[in-house]
Short mmCIF file of N, CA and C and ligand atoms in Angstrom, two decimals:
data_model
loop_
_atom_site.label_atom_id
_atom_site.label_comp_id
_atom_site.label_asym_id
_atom_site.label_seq_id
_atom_site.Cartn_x
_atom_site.Cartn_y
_atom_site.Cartn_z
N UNK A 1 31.11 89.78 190.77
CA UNK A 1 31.85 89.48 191.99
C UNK A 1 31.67 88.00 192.36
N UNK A 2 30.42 87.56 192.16
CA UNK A 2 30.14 86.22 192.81
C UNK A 2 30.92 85.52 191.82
N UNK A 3 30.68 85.95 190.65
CA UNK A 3 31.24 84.69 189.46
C UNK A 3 32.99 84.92 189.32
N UNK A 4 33.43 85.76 189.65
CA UNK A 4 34.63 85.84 190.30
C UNK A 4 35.21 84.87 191.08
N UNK A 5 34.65 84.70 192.01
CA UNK A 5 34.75 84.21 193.23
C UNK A 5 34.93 82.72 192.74
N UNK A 6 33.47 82.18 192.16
CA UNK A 6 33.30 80.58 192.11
C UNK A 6 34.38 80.53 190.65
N UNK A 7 34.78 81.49 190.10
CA UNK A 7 35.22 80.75 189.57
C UNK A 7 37.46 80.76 189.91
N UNK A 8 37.57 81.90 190.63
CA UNK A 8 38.89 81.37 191.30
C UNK A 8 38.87 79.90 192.34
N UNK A 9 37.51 79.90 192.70
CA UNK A 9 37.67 78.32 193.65
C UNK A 9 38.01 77.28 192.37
N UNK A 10 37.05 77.21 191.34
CA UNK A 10 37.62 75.97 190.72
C UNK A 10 38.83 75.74 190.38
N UNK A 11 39.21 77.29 189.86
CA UNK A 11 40.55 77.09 189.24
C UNK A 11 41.56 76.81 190.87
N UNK A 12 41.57 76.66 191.83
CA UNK A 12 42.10 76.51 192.65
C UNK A 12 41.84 75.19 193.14
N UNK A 13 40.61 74.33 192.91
CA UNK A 13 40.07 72.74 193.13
C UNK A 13 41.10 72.03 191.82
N UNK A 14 41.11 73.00 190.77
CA UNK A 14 41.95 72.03 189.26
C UNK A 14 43.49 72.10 189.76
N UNK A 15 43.64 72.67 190.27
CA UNK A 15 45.12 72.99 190.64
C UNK A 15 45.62 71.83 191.81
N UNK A 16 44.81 71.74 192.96
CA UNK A 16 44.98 70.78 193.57
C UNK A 16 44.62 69.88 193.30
N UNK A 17 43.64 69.48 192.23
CA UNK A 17 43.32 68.29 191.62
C UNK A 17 44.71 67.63 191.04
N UNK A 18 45.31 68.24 189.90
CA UNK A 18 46.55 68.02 189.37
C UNK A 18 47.24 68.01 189.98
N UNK A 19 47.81 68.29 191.19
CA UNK A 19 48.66 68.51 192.11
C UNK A 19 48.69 66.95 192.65
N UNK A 20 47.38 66.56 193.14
CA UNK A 20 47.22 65.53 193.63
C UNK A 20 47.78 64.22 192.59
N UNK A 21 46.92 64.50 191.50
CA UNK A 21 47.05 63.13 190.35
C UNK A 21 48.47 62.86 189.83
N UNK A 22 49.28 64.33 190.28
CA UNK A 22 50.60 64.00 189.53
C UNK A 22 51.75 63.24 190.68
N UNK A 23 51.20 64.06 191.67
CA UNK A 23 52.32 63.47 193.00
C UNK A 23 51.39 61.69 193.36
N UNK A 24 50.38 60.89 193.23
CA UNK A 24 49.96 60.30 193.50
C UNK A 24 49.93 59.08 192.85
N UNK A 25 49.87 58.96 191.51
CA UNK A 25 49.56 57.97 190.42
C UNK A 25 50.88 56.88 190.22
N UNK A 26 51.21 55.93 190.58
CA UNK A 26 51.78 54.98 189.99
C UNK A 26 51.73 54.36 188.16
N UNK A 27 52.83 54.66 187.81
CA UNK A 27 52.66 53.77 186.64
C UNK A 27 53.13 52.42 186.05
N UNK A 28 52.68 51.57 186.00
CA UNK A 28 52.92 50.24 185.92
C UNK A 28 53.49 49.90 184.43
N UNK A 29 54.51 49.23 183.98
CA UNK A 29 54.77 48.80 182.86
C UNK A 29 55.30 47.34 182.73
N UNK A 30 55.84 47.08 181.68
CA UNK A 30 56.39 45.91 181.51
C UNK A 30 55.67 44.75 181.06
N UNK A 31 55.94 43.42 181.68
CA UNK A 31 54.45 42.55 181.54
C UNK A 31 53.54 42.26 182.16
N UNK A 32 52.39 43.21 181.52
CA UNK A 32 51.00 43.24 182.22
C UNK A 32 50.44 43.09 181.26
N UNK A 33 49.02 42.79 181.21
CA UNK A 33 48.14 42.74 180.27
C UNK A 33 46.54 43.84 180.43
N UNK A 34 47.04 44.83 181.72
CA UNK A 34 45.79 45.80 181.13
C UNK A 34 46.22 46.97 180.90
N UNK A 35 45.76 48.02 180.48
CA UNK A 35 46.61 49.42 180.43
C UNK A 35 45.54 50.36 180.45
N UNK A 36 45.99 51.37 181.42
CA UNK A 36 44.96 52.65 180.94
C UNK A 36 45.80 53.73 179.45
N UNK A 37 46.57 53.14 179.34
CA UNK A 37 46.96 54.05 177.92
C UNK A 37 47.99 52.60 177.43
N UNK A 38 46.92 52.35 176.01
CA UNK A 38 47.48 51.15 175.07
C UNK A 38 48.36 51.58 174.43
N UNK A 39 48.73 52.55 174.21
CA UNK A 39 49.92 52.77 173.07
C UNK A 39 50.81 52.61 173.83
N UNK A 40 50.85 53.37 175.25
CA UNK A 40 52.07 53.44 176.00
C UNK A 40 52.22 52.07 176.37
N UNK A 41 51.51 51.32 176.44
CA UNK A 41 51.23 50.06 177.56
C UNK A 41 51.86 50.24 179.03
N UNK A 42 51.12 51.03 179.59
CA UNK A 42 50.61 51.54 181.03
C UNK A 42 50.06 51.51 181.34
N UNK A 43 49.71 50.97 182.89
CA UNK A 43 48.48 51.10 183.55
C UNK A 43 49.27 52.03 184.71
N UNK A 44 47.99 53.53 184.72
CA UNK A 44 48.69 54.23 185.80
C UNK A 44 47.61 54.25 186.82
N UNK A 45 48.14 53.99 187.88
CA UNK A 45 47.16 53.26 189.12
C UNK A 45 47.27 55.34 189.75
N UNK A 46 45.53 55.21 189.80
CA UNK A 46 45.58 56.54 190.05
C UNK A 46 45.33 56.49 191.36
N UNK A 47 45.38 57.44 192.23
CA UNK A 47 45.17 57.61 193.69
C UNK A 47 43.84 56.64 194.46
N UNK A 48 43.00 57.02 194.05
CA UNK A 48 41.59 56.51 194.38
C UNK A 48 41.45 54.97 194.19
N UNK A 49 42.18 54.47 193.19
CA UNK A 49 42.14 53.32 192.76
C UNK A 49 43.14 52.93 193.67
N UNK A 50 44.03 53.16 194.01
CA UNK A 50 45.42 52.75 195.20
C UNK A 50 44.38 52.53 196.44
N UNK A 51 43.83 53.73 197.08
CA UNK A 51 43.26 53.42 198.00
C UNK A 51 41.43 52.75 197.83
N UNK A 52 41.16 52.30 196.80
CA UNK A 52 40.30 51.32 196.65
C UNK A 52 40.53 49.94 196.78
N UNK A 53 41.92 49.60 196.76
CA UNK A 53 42.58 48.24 196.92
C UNK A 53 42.20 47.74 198.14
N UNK A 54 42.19 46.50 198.72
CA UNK A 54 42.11 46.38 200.50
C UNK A 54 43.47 47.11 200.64
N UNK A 55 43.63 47.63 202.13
CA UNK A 55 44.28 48.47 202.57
C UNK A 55 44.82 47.53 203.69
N UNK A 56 46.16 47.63 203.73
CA UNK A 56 46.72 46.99 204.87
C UNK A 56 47.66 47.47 205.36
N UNK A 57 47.85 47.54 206.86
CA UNK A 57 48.84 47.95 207.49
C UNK A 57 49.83 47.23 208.06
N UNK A 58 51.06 47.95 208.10
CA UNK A 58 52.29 46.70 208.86
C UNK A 58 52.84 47.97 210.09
N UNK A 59 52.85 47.74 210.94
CA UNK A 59 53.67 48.33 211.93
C UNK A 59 54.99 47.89 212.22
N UNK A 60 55.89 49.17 211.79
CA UNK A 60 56.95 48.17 212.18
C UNK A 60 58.28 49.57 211.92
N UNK A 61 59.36 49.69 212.39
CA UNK A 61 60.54 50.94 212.60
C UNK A 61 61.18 50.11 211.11
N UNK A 62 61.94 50.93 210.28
CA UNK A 62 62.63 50.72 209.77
C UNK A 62 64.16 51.75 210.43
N UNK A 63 64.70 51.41 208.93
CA UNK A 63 66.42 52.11 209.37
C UNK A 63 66.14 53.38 209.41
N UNK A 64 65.27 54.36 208.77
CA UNK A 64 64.87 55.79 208.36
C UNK A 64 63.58 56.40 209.45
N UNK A 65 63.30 55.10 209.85
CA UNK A 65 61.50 55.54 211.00
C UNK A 65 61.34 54.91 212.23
N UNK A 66 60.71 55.74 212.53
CA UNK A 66 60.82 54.77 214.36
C UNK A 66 59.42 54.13 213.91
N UNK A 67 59.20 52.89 215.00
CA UNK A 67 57.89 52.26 214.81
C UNK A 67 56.33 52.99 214.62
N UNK A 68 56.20 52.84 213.21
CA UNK A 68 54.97 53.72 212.73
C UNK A 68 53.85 52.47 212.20
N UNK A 69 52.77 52.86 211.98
CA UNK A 69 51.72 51.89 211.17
C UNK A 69 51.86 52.69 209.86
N UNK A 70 51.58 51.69 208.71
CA UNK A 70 51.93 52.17 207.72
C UNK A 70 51.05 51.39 206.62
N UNK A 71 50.45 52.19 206.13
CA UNK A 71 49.20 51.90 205.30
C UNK A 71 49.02 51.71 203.86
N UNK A 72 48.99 50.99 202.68
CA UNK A 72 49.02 50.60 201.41
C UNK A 72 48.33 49.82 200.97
N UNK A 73 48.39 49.44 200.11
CA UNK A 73 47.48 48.24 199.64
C UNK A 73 48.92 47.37 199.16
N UNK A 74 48.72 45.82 198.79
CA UNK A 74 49.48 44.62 198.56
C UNK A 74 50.58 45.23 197.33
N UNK A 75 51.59 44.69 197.11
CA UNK A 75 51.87 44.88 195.94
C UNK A 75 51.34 43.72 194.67
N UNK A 76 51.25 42.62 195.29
CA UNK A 76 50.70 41.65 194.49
C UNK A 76 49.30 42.05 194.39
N UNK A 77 48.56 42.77 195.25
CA UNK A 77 46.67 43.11 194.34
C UNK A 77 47.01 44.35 193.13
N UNK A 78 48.49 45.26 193.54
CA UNK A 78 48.32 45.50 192.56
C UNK A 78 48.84 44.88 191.21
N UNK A 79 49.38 44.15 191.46
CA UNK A 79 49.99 43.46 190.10
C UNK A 79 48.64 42.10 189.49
N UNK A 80 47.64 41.96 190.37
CA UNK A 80 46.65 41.53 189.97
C UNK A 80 45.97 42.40 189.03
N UNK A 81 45.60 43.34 189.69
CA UNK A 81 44.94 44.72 188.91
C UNK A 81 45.46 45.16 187.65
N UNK A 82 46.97 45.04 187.15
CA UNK A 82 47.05 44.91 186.20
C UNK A 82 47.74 43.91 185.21
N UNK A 83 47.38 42.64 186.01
CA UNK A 83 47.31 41.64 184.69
C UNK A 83 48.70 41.10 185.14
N UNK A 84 49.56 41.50 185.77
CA UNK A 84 50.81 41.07 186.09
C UNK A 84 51.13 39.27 185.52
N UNK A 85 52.20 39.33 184.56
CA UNK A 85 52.46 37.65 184.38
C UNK A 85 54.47 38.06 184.65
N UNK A 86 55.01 38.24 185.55
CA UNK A 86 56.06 38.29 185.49
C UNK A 86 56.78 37.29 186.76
N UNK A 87 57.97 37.60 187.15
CA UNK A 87 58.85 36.96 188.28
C UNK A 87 59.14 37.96 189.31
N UNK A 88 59.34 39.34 188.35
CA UNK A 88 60.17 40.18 189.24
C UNK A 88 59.57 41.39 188.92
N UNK A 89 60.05 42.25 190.14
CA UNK A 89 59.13 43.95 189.96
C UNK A 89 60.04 44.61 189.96
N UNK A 90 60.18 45.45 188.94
CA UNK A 90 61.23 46.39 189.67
C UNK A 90 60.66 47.88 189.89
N UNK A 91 61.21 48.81 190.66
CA UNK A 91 60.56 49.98 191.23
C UNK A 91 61.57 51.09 190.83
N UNK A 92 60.56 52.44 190.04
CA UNK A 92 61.10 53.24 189.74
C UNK A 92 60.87 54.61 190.78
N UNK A 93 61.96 55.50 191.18
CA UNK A 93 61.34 56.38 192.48
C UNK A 93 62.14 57.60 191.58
N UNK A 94 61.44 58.98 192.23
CA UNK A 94 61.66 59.86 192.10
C UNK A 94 62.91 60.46 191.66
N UNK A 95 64.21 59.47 192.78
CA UNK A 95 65.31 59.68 192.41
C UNK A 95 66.52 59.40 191.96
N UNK A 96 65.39 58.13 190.51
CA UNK A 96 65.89 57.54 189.46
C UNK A 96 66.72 56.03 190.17
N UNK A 97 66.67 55.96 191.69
CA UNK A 97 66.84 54.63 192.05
C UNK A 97 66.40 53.48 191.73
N UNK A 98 66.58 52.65 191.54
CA UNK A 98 66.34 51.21 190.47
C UNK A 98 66.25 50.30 191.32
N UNK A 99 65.39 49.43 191.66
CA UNK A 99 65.47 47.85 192.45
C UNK A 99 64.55 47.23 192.40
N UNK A 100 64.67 46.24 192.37
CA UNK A 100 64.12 44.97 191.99
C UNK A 100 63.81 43.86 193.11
N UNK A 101 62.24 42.82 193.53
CA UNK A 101 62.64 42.29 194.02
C UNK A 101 61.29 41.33 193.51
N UNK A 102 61.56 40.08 194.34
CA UNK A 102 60.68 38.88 193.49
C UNK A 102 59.53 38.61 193.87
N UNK A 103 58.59 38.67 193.06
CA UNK A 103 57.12 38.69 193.55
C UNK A 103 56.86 38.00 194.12
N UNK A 104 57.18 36.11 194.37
CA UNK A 104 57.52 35.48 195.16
C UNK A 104 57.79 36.20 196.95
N UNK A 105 58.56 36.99 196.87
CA UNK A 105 59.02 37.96 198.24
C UNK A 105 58.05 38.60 198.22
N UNK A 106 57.41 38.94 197.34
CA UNK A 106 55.88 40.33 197.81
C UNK A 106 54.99 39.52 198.32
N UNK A 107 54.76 38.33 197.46
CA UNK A 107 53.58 37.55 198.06
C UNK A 107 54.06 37.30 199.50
N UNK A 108 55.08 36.89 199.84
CA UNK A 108 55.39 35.62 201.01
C UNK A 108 55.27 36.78 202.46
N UNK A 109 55.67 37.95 202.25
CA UNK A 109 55.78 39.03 203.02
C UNK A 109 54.35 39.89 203.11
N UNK A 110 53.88 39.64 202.24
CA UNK A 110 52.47 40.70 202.32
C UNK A 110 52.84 42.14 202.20
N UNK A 111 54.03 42.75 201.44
CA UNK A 111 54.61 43.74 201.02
C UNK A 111 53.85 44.63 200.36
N UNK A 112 53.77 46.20 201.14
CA UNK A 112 52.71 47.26 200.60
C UNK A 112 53.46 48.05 200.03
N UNK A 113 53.04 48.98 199.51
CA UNK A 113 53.22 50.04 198.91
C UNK A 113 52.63 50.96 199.82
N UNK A 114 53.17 51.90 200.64
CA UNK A 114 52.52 52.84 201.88
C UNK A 114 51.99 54.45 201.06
N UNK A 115 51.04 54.52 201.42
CA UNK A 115 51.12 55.76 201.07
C UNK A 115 51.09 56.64 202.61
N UNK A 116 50.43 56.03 203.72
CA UNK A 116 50.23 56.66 204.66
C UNK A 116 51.44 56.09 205.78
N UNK A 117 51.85 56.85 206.97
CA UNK A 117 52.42 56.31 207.67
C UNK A 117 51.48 57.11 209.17
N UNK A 118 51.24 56.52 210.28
CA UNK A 118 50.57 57.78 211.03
C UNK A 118 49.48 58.37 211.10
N UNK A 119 48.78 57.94 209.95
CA UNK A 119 47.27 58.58 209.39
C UNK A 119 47.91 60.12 208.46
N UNK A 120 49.16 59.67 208.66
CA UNK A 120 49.97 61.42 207.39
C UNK A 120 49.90 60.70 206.21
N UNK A 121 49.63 61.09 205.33
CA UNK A 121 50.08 61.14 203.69
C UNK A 121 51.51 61.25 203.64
N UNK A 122 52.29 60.27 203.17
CA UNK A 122 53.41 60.36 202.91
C UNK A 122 53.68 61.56 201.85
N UNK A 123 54.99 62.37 201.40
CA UNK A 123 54.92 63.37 200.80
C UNK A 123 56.62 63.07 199.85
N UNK A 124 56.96 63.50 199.03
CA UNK A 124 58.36 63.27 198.87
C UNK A 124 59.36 63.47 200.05
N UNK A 125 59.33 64.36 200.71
CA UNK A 125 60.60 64.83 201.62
C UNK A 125 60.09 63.21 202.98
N UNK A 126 59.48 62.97 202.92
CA UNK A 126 59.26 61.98 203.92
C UNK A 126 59.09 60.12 203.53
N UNK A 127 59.26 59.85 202.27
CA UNK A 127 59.37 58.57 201.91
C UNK A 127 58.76 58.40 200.66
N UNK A 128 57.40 59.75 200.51
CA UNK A 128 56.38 59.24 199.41
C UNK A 128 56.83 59.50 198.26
N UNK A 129 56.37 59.22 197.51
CA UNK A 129 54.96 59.31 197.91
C UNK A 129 54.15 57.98 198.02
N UNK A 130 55.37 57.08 197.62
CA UNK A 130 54.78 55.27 197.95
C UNK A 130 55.98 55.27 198.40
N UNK A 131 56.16 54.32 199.68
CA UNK A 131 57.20 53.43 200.07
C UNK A 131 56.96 52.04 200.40
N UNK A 132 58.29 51.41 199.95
CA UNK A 132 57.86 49.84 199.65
C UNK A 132 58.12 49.60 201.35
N UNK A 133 57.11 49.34 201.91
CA UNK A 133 57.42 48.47 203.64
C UNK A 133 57.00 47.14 203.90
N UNK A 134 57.88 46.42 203.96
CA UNK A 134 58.40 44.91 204.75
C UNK A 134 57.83 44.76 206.45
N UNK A 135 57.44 43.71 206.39
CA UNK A 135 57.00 43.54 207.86
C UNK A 135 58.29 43.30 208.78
N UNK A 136 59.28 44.31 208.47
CA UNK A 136 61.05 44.41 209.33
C UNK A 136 60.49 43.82 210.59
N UNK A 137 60.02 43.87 211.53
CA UNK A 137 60.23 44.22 212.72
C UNK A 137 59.50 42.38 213.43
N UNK A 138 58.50 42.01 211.94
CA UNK A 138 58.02 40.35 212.60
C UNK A 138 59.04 39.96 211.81
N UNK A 139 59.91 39.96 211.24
CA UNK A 139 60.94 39.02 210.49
C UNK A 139 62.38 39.75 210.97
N UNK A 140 62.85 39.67 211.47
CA UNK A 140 64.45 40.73 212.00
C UNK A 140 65.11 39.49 211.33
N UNK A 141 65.30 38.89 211.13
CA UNK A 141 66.60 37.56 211.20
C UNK A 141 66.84 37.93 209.37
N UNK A 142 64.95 38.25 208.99
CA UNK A 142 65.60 37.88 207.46
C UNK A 142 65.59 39.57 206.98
N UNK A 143 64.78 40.35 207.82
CA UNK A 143 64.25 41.77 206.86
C UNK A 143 65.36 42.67 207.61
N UNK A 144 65.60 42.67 208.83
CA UNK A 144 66.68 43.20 209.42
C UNK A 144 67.98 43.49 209.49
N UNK A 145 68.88 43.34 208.16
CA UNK A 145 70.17 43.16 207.94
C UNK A 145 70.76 44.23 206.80
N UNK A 146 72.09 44.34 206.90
CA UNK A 146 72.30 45.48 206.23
C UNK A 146 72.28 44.83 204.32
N UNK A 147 71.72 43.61 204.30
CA UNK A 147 71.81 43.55 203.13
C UNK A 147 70.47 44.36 202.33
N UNK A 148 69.21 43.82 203.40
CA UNK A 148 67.72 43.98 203.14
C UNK A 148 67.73 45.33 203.08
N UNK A 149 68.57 46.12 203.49
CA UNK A 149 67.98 47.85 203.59
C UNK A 149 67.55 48.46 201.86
N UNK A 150 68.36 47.92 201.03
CA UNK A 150 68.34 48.22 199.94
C UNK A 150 66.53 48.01 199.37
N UNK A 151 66.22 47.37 200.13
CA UNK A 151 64.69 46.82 199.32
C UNK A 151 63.38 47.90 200.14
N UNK A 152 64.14 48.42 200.77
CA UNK A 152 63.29 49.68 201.14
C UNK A 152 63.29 51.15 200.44
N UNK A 153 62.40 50.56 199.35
CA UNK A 153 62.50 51.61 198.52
C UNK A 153 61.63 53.01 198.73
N UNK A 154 61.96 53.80 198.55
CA UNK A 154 60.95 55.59 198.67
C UNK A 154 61.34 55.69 197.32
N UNK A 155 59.94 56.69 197.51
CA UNK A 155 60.00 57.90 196.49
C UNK A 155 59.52 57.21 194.97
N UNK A 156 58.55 56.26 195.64
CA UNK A 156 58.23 55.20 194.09
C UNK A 156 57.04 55.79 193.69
N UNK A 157 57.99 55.75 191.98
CA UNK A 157 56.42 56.54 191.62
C UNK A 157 56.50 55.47 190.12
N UNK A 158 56.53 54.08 190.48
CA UNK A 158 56.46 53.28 189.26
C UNK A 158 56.96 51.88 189.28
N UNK A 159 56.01 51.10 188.76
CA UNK A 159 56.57 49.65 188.67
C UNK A 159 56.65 49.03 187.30
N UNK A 160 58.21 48.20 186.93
CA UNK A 160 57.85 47.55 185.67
C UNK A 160 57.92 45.95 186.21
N UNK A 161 57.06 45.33 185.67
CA UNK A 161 56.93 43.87 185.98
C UNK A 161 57.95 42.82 185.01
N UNK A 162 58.70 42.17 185.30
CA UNK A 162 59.87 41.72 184.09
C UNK A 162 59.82 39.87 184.52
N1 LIG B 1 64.14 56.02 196.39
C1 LIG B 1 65.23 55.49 196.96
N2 LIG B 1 65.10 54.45 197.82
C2 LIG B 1 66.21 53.90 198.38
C3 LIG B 1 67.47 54.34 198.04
C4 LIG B 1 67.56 55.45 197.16
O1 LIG B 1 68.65 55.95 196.85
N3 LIG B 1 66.43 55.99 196.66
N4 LIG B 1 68.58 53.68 198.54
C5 LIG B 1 68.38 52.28 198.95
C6 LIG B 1 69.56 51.63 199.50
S1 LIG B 1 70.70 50.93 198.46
C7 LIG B 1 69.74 51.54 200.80
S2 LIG B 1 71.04 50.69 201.49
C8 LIG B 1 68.82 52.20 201.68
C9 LIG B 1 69.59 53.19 202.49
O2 LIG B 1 69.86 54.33 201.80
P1 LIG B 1 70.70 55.46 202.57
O3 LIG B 1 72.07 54.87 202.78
O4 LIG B 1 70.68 56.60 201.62
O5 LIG B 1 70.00 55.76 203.85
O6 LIG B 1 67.69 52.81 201.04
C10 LIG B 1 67.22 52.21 199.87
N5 LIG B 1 66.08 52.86 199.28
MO1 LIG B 2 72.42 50.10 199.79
#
């Protein structure tokens, strides 16, 4: 009975373990120079390592959110982290949306990758499970326009560096 027991918990800790690592992990490609899998040349930035980054927040409403704090680490520490020698990032999301913008703009903006908004875990149905957030709300003139909406990307679960 006991060994019953401990052992439906693990299999129920592996389950949410995987659960976690699959909805969570970024994978990085393109030109970088470190990889956690060399053949693939990928570095997949796993959860723990996301939130081991400094963590920074931007408060600020977009077109989709009313004014929330919103929590990530840089996109440029992560493109430090893996070796990044490129110009441009582009972001792959869940629902095969494609965009691109210039690391130049990540640096100059201090542009995160959110996983949290609220102290919530972002989730797919709500932006996550990374969303790219812009400090919209201290820049309106330049982040505020119907051109910029496009660079608010959800549902990123991947960067290639080009
Ligand atoms: N993952 C993801 N992010 C996205 C999009 C998308 O389709 N998927 N659309 C982008 C574009 S082009 C715009 S203009 C805005 C607004 O999208 P909406 O018109 O669907 O609200 O979100 C941006 N972020
Ligand atoms: Mo758009």
């Amino acid at each position: 009975m006991r060994r019953r027991r401990s052992l439906w918990l693990s299999a129920t800790a592996v389950l949410a373990l995987n659960a976690m690592a699959q909805s969570l992990s970024l994978d990085v490609s393109g030109a970088i120079s470190r990889y956690t899998d060399t053949r693939a040349r990928v570095y997949r930035v796993s959860e723990p390592v996301l939130r081991m980054l400094p963590q920074y927040t931007i408060v600020t409403a977009t077109s989709w959110t009313p004014r929330s704090a919103f929590v990530g680490p840089r996109i440029v520490d992560i493109l430090q982290l893996v070796g990044a020698n490129g110009k441009e990032v582009e972001f792959q999301t869940l629902n095969n949306y494609v965009y691109s913008i210039s690391i130049e703009e990540a640096r100059r903006y201090g542009v995160i990758l959110a996983h949290t908004q609220n102290g919530k875990r972002l989730t797919p149905s709500d932006f996550g499970p990374l969303f790219v957030v812009y400090p919209r709300d201290q820049y309106p003139n330049e982040l505020k326009t119907p051109i910029t909406e496009a660079k608010y990307v959800w549902q990123v679960i991947g960067m290639r560096v080009k």
